[in-house]
Coordinates of C-alpha atoms and ligand atoms in Angstrom, one line a residue:
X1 CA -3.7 27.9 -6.0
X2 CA -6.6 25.8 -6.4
X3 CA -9.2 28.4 -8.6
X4 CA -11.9 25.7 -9.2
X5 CA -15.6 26.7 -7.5
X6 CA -16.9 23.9 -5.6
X7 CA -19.7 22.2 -7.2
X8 CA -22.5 21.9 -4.8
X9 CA -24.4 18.7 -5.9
X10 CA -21.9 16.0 -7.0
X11 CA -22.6 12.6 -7.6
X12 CA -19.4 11.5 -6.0
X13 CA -17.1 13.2 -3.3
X14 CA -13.6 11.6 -3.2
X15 CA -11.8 12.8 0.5
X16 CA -8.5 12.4 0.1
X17 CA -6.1 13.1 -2.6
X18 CA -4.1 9.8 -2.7
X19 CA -3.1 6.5 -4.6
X20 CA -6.4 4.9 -3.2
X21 CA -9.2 8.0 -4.4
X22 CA -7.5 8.6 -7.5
X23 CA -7.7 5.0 -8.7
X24 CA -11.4 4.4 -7.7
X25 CA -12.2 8.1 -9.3
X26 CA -10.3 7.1 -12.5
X27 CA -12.3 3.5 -12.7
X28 CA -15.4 5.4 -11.9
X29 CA -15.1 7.7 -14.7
X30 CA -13.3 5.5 -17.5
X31 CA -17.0 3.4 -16.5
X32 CA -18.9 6.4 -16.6
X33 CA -17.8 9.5 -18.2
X34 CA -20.9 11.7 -17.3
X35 CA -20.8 11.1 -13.3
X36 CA -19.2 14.3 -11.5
X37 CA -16.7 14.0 -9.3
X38 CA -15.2 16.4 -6.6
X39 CA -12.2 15.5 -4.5
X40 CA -10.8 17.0 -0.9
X41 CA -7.5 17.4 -0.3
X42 CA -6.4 19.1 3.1
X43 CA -3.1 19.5 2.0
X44 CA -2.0 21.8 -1.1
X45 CA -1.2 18.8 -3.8
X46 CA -2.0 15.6 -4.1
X47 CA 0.4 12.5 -2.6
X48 CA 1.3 14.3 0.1
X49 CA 0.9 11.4 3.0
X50 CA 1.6 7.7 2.2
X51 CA 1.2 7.6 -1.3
X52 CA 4.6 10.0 -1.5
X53 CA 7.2 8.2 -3.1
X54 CA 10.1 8.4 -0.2
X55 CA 7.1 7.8 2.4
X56 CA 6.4 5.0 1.3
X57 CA 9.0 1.6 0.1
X58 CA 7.5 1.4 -3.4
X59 CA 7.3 -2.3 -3.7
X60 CA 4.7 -3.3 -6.2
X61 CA 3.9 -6.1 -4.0
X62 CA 2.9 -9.6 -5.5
X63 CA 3.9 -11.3 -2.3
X64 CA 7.2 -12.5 -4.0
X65 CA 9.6 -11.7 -1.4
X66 CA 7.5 -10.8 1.7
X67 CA 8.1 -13.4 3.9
X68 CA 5.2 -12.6 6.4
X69 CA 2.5 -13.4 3.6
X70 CA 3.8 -17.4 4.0
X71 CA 3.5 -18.3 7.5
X72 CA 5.0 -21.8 8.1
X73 CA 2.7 -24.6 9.2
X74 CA 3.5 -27.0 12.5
X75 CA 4.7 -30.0 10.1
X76 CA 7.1 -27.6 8.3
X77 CA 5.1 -27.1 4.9
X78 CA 4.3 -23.3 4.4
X79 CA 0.9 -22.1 3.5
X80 CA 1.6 -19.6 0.3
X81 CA -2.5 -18.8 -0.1
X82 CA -2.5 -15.2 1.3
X83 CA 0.9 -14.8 -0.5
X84 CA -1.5 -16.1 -3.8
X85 CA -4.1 -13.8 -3.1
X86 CA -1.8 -10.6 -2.8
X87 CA 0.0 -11.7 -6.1
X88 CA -2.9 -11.7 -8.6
X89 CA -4.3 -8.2 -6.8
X90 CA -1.3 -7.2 -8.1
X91 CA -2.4 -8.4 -11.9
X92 CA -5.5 -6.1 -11.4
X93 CA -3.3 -3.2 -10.9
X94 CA -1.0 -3.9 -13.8
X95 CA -4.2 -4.3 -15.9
X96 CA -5.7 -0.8 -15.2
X97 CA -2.1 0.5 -15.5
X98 CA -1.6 -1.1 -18.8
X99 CA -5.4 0.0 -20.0
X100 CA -4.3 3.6 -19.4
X101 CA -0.8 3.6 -20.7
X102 CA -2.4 2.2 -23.6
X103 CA -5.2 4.5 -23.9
X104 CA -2.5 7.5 -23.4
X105 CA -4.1 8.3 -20.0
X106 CA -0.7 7.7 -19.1
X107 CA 1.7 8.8 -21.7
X108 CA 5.0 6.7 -20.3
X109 CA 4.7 4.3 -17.8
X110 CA 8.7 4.7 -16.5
X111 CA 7.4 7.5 -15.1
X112 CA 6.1 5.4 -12.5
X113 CA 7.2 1.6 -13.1
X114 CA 10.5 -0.1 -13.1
X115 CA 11.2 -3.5 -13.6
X116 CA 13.2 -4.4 -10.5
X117 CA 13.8 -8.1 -9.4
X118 CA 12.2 -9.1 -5.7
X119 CA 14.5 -11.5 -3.5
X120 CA 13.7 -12.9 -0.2
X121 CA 17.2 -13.3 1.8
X122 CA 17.9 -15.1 4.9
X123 CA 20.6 -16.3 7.6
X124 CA 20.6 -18.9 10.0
X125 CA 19.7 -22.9 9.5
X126 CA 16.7 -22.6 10.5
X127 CA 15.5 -19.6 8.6
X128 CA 17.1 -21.5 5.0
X129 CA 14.7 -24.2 5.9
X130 CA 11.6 -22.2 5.4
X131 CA 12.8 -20.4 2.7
X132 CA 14.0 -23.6 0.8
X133 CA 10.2 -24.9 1.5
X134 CA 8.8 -21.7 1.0
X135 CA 10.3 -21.7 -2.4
X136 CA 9.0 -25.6 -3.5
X137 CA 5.3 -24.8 -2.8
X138 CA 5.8 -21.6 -4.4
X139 CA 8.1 -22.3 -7.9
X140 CA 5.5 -25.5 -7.8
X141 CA 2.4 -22.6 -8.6
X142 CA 2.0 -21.3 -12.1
X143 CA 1.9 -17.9 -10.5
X144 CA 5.3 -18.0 -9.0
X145 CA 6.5 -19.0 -12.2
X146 CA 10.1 -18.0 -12.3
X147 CA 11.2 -18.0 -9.5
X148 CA 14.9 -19.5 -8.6
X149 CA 17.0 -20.3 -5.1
X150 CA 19.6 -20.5 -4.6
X151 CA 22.4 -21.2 -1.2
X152 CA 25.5 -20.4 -3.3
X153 CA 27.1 -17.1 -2.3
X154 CA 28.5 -16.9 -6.0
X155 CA 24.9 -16.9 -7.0
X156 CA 23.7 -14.8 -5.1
X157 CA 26.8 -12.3 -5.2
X158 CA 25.4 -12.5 -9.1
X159 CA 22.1 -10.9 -8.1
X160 CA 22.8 -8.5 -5.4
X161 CA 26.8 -8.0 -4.8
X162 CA 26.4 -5.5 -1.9
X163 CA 24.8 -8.4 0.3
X164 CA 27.8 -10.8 -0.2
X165 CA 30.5 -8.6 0.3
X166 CA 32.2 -8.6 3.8
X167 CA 29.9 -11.4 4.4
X168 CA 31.6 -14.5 7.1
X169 CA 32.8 -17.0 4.5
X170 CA 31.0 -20.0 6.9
X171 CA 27.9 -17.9 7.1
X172 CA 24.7 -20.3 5.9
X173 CA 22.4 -18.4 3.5
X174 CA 19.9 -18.8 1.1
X175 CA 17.7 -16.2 -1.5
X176 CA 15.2 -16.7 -3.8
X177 CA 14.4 -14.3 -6.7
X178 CA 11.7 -13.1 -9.2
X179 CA 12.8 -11.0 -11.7
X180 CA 9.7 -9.7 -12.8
X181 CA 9.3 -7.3 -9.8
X182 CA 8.8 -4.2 -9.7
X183 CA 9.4 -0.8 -8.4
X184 CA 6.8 1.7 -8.6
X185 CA 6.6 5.2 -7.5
X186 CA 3.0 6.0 -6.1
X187 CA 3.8 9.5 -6.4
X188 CA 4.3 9.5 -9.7
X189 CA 1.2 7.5 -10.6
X190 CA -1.2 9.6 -8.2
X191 CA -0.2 13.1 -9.8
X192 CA -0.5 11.2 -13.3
X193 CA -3.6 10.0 -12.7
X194 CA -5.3 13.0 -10.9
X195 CA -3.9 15.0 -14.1
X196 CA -5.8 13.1 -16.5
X197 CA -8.8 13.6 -13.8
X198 CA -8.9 17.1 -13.8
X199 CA -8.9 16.8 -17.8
X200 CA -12.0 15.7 -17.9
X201 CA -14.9 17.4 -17.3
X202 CA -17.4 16.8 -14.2
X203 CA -14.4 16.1 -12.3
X204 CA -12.4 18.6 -10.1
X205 CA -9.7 18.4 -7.3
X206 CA -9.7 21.2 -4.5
X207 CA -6.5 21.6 -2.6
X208 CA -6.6 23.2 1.0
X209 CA -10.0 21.8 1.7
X210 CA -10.1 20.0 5.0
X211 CA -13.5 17.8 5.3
X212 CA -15.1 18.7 8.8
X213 CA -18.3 16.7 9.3
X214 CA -20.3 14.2 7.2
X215 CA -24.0 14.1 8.1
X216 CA -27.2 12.9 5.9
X217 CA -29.9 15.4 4.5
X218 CA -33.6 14.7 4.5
X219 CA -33.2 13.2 0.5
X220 CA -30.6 10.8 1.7
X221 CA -27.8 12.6 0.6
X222 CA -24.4 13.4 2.4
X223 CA -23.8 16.9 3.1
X224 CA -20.3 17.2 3.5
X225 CA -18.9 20.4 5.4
X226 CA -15.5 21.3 4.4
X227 CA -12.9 24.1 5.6
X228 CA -11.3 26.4 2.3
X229 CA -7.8 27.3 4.7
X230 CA -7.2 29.4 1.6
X231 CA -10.1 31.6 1.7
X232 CA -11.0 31.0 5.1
X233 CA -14.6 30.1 4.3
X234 CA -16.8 27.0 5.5
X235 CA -18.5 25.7 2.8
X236 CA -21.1 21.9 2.5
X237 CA -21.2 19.6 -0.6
X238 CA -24.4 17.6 -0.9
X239 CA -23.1 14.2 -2.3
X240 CA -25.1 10.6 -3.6
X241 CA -21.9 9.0 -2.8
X242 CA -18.7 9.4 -0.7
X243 CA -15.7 7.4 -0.3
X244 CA -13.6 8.3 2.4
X245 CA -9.9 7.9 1.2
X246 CA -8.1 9.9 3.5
X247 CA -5.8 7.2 4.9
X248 CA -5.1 8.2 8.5
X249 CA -7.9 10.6 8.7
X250 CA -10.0 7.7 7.7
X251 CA -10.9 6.8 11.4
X252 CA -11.6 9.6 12.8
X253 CA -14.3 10.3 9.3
X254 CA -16.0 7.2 9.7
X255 CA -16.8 8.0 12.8
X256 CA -18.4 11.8 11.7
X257 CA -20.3 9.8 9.5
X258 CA -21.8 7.9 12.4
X259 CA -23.1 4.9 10.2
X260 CA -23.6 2.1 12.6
X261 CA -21.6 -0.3 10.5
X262 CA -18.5 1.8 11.3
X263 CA -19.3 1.9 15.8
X264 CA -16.4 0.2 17.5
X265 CA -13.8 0.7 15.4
X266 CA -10.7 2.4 16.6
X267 CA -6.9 3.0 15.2
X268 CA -3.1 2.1 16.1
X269 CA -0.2 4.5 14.1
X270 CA 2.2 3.0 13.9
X271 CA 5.8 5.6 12.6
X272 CA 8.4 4.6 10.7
X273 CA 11.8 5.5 9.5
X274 CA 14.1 5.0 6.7
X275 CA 17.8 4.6 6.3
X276 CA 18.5 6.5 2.6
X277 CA 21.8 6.4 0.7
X278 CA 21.9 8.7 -2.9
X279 CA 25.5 7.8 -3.2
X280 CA 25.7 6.8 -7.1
X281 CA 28.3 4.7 -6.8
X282 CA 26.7 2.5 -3.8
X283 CA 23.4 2.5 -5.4
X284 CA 24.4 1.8 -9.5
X285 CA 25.8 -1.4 -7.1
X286 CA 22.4 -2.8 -6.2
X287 CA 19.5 -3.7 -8.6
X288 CA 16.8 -5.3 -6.1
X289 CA 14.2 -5.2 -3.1
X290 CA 16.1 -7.7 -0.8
X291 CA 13.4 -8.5 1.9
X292 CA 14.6 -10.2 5.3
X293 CA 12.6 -11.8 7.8
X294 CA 10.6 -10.1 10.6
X295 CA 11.9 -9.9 14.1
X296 CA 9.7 -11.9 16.7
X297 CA 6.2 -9.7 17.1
X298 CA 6.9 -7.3 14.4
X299 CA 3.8 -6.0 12.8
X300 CA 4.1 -7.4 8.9
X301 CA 4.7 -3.7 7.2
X302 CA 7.8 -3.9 9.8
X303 CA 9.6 -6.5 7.8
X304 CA 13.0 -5.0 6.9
X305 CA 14.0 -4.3 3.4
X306 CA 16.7 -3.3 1.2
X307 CA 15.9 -1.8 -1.9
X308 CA 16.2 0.2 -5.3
X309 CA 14.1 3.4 -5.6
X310 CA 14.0 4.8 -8.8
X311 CA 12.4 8.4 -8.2
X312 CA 12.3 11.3 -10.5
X313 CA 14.4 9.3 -12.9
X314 CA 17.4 9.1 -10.3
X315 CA 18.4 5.6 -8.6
X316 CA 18.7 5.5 -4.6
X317 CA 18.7 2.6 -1.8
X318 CA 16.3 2.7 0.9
X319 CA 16.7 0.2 4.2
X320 CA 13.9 -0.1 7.2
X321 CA 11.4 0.7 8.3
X322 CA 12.3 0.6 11.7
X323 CA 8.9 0.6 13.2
X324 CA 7.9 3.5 16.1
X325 CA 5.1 5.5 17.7
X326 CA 3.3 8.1 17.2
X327 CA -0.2 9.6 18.1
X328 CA -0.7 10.6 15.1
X329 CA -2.5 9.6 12.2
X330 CA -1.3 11.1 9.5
X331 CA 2.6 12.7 8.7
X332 CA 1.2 16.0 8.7
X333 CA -1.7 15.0 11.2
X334 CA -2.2 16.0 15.5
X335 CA 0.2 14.9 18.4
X336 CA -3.6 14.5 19.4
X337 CA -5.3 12.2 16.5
X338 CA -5.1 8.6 19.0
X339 CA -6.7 10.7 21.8
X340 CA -9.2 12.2 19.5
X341 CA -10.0 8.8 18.5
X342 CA -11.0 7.2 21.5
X343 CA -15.2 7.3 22.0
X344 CA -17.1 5.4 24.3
X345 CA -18.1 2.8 21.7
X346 CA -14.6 2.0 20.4
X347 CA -12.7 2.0 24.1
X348 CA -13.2 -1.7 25.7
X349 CA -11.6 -2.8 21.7
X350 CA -9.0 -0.9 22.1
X351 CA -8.1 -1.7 25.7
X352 CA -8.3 -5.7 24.6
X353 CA -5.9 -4.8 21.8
X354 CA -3.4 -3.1 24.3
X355 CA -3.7 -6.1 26.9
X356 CA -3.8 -9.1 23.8
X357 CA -0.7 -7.8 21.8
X358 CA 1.9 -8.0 24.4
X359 CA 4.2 -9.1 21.3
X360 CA 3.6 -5.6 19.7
X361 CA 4.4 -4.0 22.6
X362 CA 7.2 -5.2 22.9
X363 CA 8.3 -4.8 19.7
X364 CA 7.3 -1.0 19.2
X365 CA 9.1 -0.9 22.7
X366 CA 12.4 -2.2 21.4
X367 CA 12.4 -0.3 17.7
X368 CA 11.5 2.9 19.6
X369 CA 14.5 2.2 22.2
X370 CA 17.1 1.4 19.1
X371 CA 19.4 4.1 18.5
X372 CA 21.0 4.9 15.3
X373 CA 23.9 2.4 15.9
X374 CA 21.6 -0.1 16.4
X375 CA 19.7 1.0 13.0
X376 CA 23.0 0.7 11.4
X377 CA 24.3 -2.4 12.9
X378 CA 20.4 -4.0 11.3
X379 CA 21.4 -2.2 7.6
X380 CA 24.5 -4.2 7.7
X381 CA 22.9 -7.5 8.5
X382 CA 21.9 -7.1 4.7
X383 CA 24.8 -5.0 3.6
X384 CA 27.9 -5.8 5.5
X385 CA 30.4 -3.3 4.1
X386 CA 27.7 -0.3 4.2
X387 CA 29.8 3.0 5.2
X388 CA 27.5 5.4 7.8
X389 CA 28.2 8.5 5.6
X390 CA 26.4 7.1 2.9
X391 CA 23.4 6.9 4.3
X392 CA 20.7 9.4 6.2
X393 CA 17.6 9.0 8.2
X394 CA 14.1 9.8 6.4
X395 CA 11.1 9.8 8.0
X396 CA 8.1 7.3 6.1
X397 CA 4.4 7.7 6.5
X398 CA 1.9 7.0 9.1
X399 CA 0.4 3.7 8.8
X400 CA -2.7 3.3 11.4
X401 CA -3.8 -0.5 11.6
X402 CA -7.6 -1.2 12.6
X403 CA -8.5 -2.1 15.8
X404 CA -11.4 -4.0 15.0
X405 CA -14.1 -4.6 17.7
X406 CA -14.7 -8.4 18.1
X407 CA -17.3 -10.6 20.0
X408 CA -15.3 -13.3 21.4
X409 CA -11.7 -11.0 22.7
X410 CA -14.0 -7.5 22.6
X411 CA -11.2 -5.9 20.0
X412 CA -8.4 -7.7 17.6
X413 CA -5.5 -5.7 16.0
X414 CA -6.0 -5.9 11.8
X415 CA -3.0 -5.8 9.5
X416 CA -4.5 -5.9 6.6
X417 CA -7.3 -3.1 5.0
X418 CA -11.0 -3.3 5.4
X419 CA -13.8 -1.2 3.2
X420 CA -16.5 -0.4 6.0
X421 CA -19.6 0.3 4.2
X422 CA -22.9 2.3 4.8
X423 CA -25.4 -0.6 4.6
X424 CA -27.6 1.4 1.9
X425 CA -24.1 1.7 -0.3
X426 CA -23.8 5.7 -0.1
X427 CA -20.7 5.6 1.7
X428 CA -17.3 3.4 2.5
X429 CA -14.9 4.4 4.6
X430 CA -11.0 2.2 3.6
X431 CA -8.8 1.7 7.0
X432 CA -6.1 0.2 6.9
X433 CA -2.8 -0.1 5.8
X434 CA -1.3 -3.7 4.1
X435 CA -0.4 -4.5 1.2
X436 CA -1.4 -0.9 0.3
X437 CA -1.0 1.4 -2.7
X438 CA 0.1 -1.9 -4.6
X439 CA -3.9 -2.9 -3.8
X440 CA -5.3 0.3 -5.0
X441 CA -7.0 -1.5 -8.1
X442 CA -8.1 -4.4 -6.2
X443 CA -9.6 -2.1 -3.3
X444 CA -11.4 0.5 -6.4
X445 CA -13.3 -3.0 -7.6
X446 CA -14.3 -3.7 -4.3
X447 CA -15.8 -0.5 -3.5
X448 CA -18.0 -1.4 -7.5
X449 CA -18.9 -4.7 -6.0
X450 CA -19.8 -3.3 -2.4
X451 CA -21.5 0.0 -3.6
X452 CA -22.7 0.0 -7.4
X453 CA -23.6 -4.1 -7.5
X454 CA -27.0 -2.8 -9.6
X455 CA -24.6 -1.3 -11.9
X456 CA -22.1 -4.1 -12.5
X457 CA -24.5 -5.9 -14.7
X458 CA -23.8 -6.2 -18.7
X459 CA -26.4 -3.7 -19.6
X460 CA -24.4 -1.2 -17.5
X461 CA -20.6 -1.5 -16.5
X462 CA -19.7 -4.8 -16.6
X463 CA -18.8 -4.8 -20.4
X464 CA -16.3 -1.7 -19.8
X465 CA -14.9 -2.8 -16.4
X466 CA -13.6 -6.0 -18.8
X467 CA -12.5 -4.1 -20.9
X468 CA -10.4 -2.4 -18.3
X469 CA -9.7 -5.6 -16.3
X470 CA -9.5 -8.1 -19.2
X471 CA -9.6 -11.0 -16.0
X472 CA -12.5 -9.7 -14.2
X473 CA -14.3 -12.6 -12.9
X474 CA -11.2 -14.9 -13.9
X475 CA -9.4 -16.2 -10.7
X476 CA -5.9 -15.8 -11.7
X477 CA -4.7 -18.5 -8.5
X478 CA -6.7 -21.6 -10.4
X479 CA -6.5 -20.3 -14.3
X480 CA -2.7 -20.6 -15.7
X481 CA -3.5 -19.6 -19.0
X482 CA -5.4 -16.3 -18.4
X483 CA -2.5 -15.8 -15.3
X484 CA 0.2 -16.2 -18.0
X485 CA -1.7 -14.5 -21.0
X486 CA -2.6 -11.2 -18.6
X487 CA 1.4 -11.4 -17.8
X488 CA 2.6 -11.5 -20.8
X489 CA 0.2 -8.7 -22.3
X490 CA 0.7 -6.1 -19.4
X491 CA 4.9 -6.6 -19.1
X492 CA 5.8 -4.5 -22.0
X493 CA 2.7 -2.0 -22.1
X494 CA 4.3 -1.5 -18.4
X495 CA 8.2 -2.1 -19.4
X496 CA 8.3 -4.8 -16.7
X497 CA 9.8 -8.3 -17.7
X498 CA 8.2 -11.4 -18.3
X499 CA 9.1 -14.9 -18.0
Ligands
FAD1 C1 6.4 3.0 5.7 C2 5.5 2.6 4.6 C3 5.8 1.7 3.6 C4 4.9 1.3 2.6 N1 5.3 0.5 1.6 C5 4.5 0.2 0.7 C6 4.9 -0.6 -0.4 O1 6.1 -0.9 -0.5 N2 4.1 -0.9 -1.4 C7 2.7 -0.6 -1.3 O2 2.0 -0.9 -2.2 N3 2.3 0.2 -0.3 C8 3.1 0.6 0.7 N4 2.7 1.3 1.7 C9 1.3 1.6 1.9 C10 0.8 2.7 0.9 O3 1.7 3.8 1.0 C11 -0.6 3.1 1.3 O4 -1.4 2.0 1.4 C12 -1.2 4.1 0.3 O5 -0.4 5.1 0.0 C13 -2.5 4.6 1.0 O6 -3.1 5.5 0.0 P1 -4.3 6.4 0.5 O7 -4.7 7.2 -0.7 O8 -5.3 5.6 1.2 O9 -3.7 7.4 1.6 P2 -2.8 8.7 1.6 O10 -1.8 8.6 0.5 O11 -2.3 8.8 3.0 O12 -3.8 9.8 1.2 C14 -4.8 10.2 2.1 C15 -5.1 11.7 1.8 O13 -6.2 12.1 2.6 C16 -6.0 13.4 3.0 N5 -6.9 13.6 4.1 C17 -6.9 13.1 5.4 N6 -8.0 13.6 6.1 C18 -8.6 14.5 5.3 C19 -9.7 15.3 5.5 N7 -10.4 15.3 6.7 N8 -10.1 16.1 4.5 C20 -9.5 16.1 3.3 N9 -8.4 15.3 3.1 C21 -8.0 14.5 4.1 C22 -4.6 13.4 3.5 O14 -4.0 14.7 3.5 C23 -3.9 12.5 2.3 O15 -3.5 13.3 1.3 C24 3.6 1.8 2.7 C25 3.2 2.7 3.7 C26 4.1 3.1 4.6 C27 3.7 4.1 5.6

């Protein structure tokens, strides 16, 4: 039970007790130690919803694998620079990992990091095409350093066996690898990094307290009403700042706030379910995130996968996510949430979304119509040989993508996050789902540069968020040397491997 009295005048108010609050409240308090800090969990721990290592796939993503992040061009060539973008966000977030494993914030980091190589795999002429081009632009960039192809089944047999086997002999496929992936339970790191939170004074975490209502007080504050389902009490906190981190509840907040900058926007959940195996002698068999390619229309966080979870020390597989829906926002959220949703300001973009994206449809159509054969029938695609009793259905998180209102088409469907901000800087609401947790340092130093920009200066924070983010200011997509020198100084703080 969660003893701590609320404070009644923080600086900051954190809702939500995932990945995404507990990173921007530990880089707000490693750059200022006397600001005080209260976080609002609904449920009664922290990590509970997406950030929950089996509800989410765990893939520190650099955009190594992830086909969707290099769409092909007309003339064949592939375009890698959302893929670079992702991949150095990533080098933020083994930075700020590294600065606390090093400072003992974090006292081991294989309690949330393993090295585990990312492959890209694909069938089909047409698909070893893209990959083989995807792979020259990308090998060709000092970021992608590392990375190798190969079309010879031998080879590949050599870096994932259980994709190989039982495979048609005359079959035409292709896989690159990066073998400084990694795996990386968000779980983990959330609890870890809330702990070494609530060791700190000025900052406290309260469990079982559902945020209400967000309105402003005459001195420009936010008074935030919150229900305590333990002792049945409603209670207000009167903040300077608020972030609102509460994933799927993020919409439906955002719009209690009622800060123009946030009118029109609406969400899309969007379910998803895992296949599982914990069979030790299936999983000791595979070391690797083996990502496919999407089917036609499939929203990018759809793109099957097969791949190593290490969680709680103990090795497992996990294939999907086949893609559903669900009105609801959040795993533990309403049947009612989309409904909720829906105001008059937010309705004509979310109609446009539901006539534009026929291909969605279509798609959530056809995964919610598969049946568990069908599921199978996809594992084995990757894994030919895969025996049903091995493996079990899981249920992953709620993802809700932003339906964003739009001048020209009224309403577009995002994939990607957003931070919507209160034009005076007291509050930010993140929506949004893509690339996710992975992003969580990246996201923390936009909500500095969005909301504390008079603070960011070298009299202030700038000299400690450097020292934190050695590249801050540095972009790692044009600089090789700092790319490779931040590489090669994070791997083994982090245990990953270098090359
Ligand atoms: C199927 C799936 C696969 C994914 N795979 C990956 C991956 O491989 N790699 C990756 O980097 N990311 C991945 N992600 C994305 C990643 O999980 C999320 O981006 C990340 O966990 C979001 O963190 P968060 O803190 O914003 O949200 P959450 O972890 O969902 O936390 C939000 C918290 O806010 C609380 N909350 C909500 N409303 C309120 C309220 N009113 N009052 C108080 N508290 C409230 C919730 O209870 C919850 O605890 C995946 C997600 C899914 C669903």
């Amino acid at each position: 039970m969660d003893e701590t009295a609320l404070p009644g005048t923080p600086d900051v108010v954190l809702i939500g007790a995932g990945i995404m609050s507990a990173t921007l409240g530990t880089m707000l308090k490693e750059l200022d130690p006397s600001l005080s800090i209260v976080m609002l969990e609904t449920l009664q721990d922290c990590a509970q919803e997406s950030s929950e290592a089996w509800n989410n796939a765990g893939t520190g993503h650099a955009a190594n694998c992830e086909l969707n992040y290099t769409p092909q061009r007309p003339d064949g060539s592939v375009d890698i620079s959302r893929a670079l973008e992702v991949n150095t966000e990533f080098d933020l977030a083994r930075q700020l990992w590294s600065y606390l494993v090093t400072k003992g914030a974090i006292p081991d980091p294989r309690a949330f990091i393993h090295p585990c190589p990312h492959m890209s795999m694909v069938w089909g002429k047409e698909n070893v095409d893209f990959l083989r081009a995807r792979y020259q632009a990308m090998s060709a960039h000092h970021c992608y350093h590392g990375m190798e192809y190969s079309e010879d089944r031998n080879q590949i047999a050599a870096w994932a066996p259980l994709t190989i086997e039982g495979r048609a002999e005359d079959e035409v496929i292709a896989a690159t690898r990066i073998v400084t992936g990694a795996d990386v339970d968000y779980g983990s790191l959330t609890h870890l990094l809330v702990a070494q939170l609530t060791a700190q004074p000025g900052f406290s975490v309260h469990y079982k307290h559902r945020v209400t209502g967000l309105t402003r007080d005459d001195a420009g504050r936010w008074r935030v009403d919150v229900v305590d389902a333990e002792r049945e009490l409603l209670c207000e906190v009167f903040a300077k700042f608020v972030f609102i981190g509460a994933g799927g509840g993020a919409i439906e907040l955002l719009q209690k706030s009622d800060i123009p900058e946030g009118h029109g926007y609406g969400g899309f959940p969007v379910s998803g379910i895992w296949l599982r195996c914990d069979a030790p002698d299936v999983s000791a068999r595979h070391h690797a995130k083996v990502y496919g390619k999407a089917a036609h229309g499939s929203p990018p966080m759809s793109v099957p996968h097969l791949d190593t979870r290490i969680i709680g020390g103990t090795k497992s597989l996990l294939f999907g996510p086949y893609a559903g829906f669900s009105t609801r926002f959040l795993k533990h959220g309403s049947l009612t949430d989309l409904f909720r949703s829906i105001e008059p300001g937010n309705i004509l973009p979310m109609l446009a979304v539901a006539r534009d994206d026929a291909q969605l449809s279509e798609y959530l159509i056809g995964q919610v119509l598969q049946t568990s054969a069908h599921q199978f029938a996809a594992l084995q695609e990757f894994y030919p040989t895969a025996k049903r009793h091995d493996w079990r259905e899981a249920v992953a998180g709620q993802r809700v993508q932003i339906i964003k209102p739009d001048q020209a088409h009224t309403g577009v469907l995002e994939f990607g996050t957003e931070l919507v901000a209160a034009a005076d800087r007291s509050l930010v609401a993140l929506l949004g789902a893509s690339p996710g947790a992975s992003t969580a340092a990246a996201i923390a130093i936009h909500v500095l540069q969005k909301c504390f920009p008079d603070r960011l200066t070298e009299s202030g924070w700038l000299p400690k968020l450097k020292q934190i983010i050695p590249t801050y200011g540095i972009d790692l997509t044009r600089d090789a040397d700092a790319c490779r020198t931040t590489r090669a100084a994070t791997a083994p703080v982090l245990k990953l491997e270098n090359v």
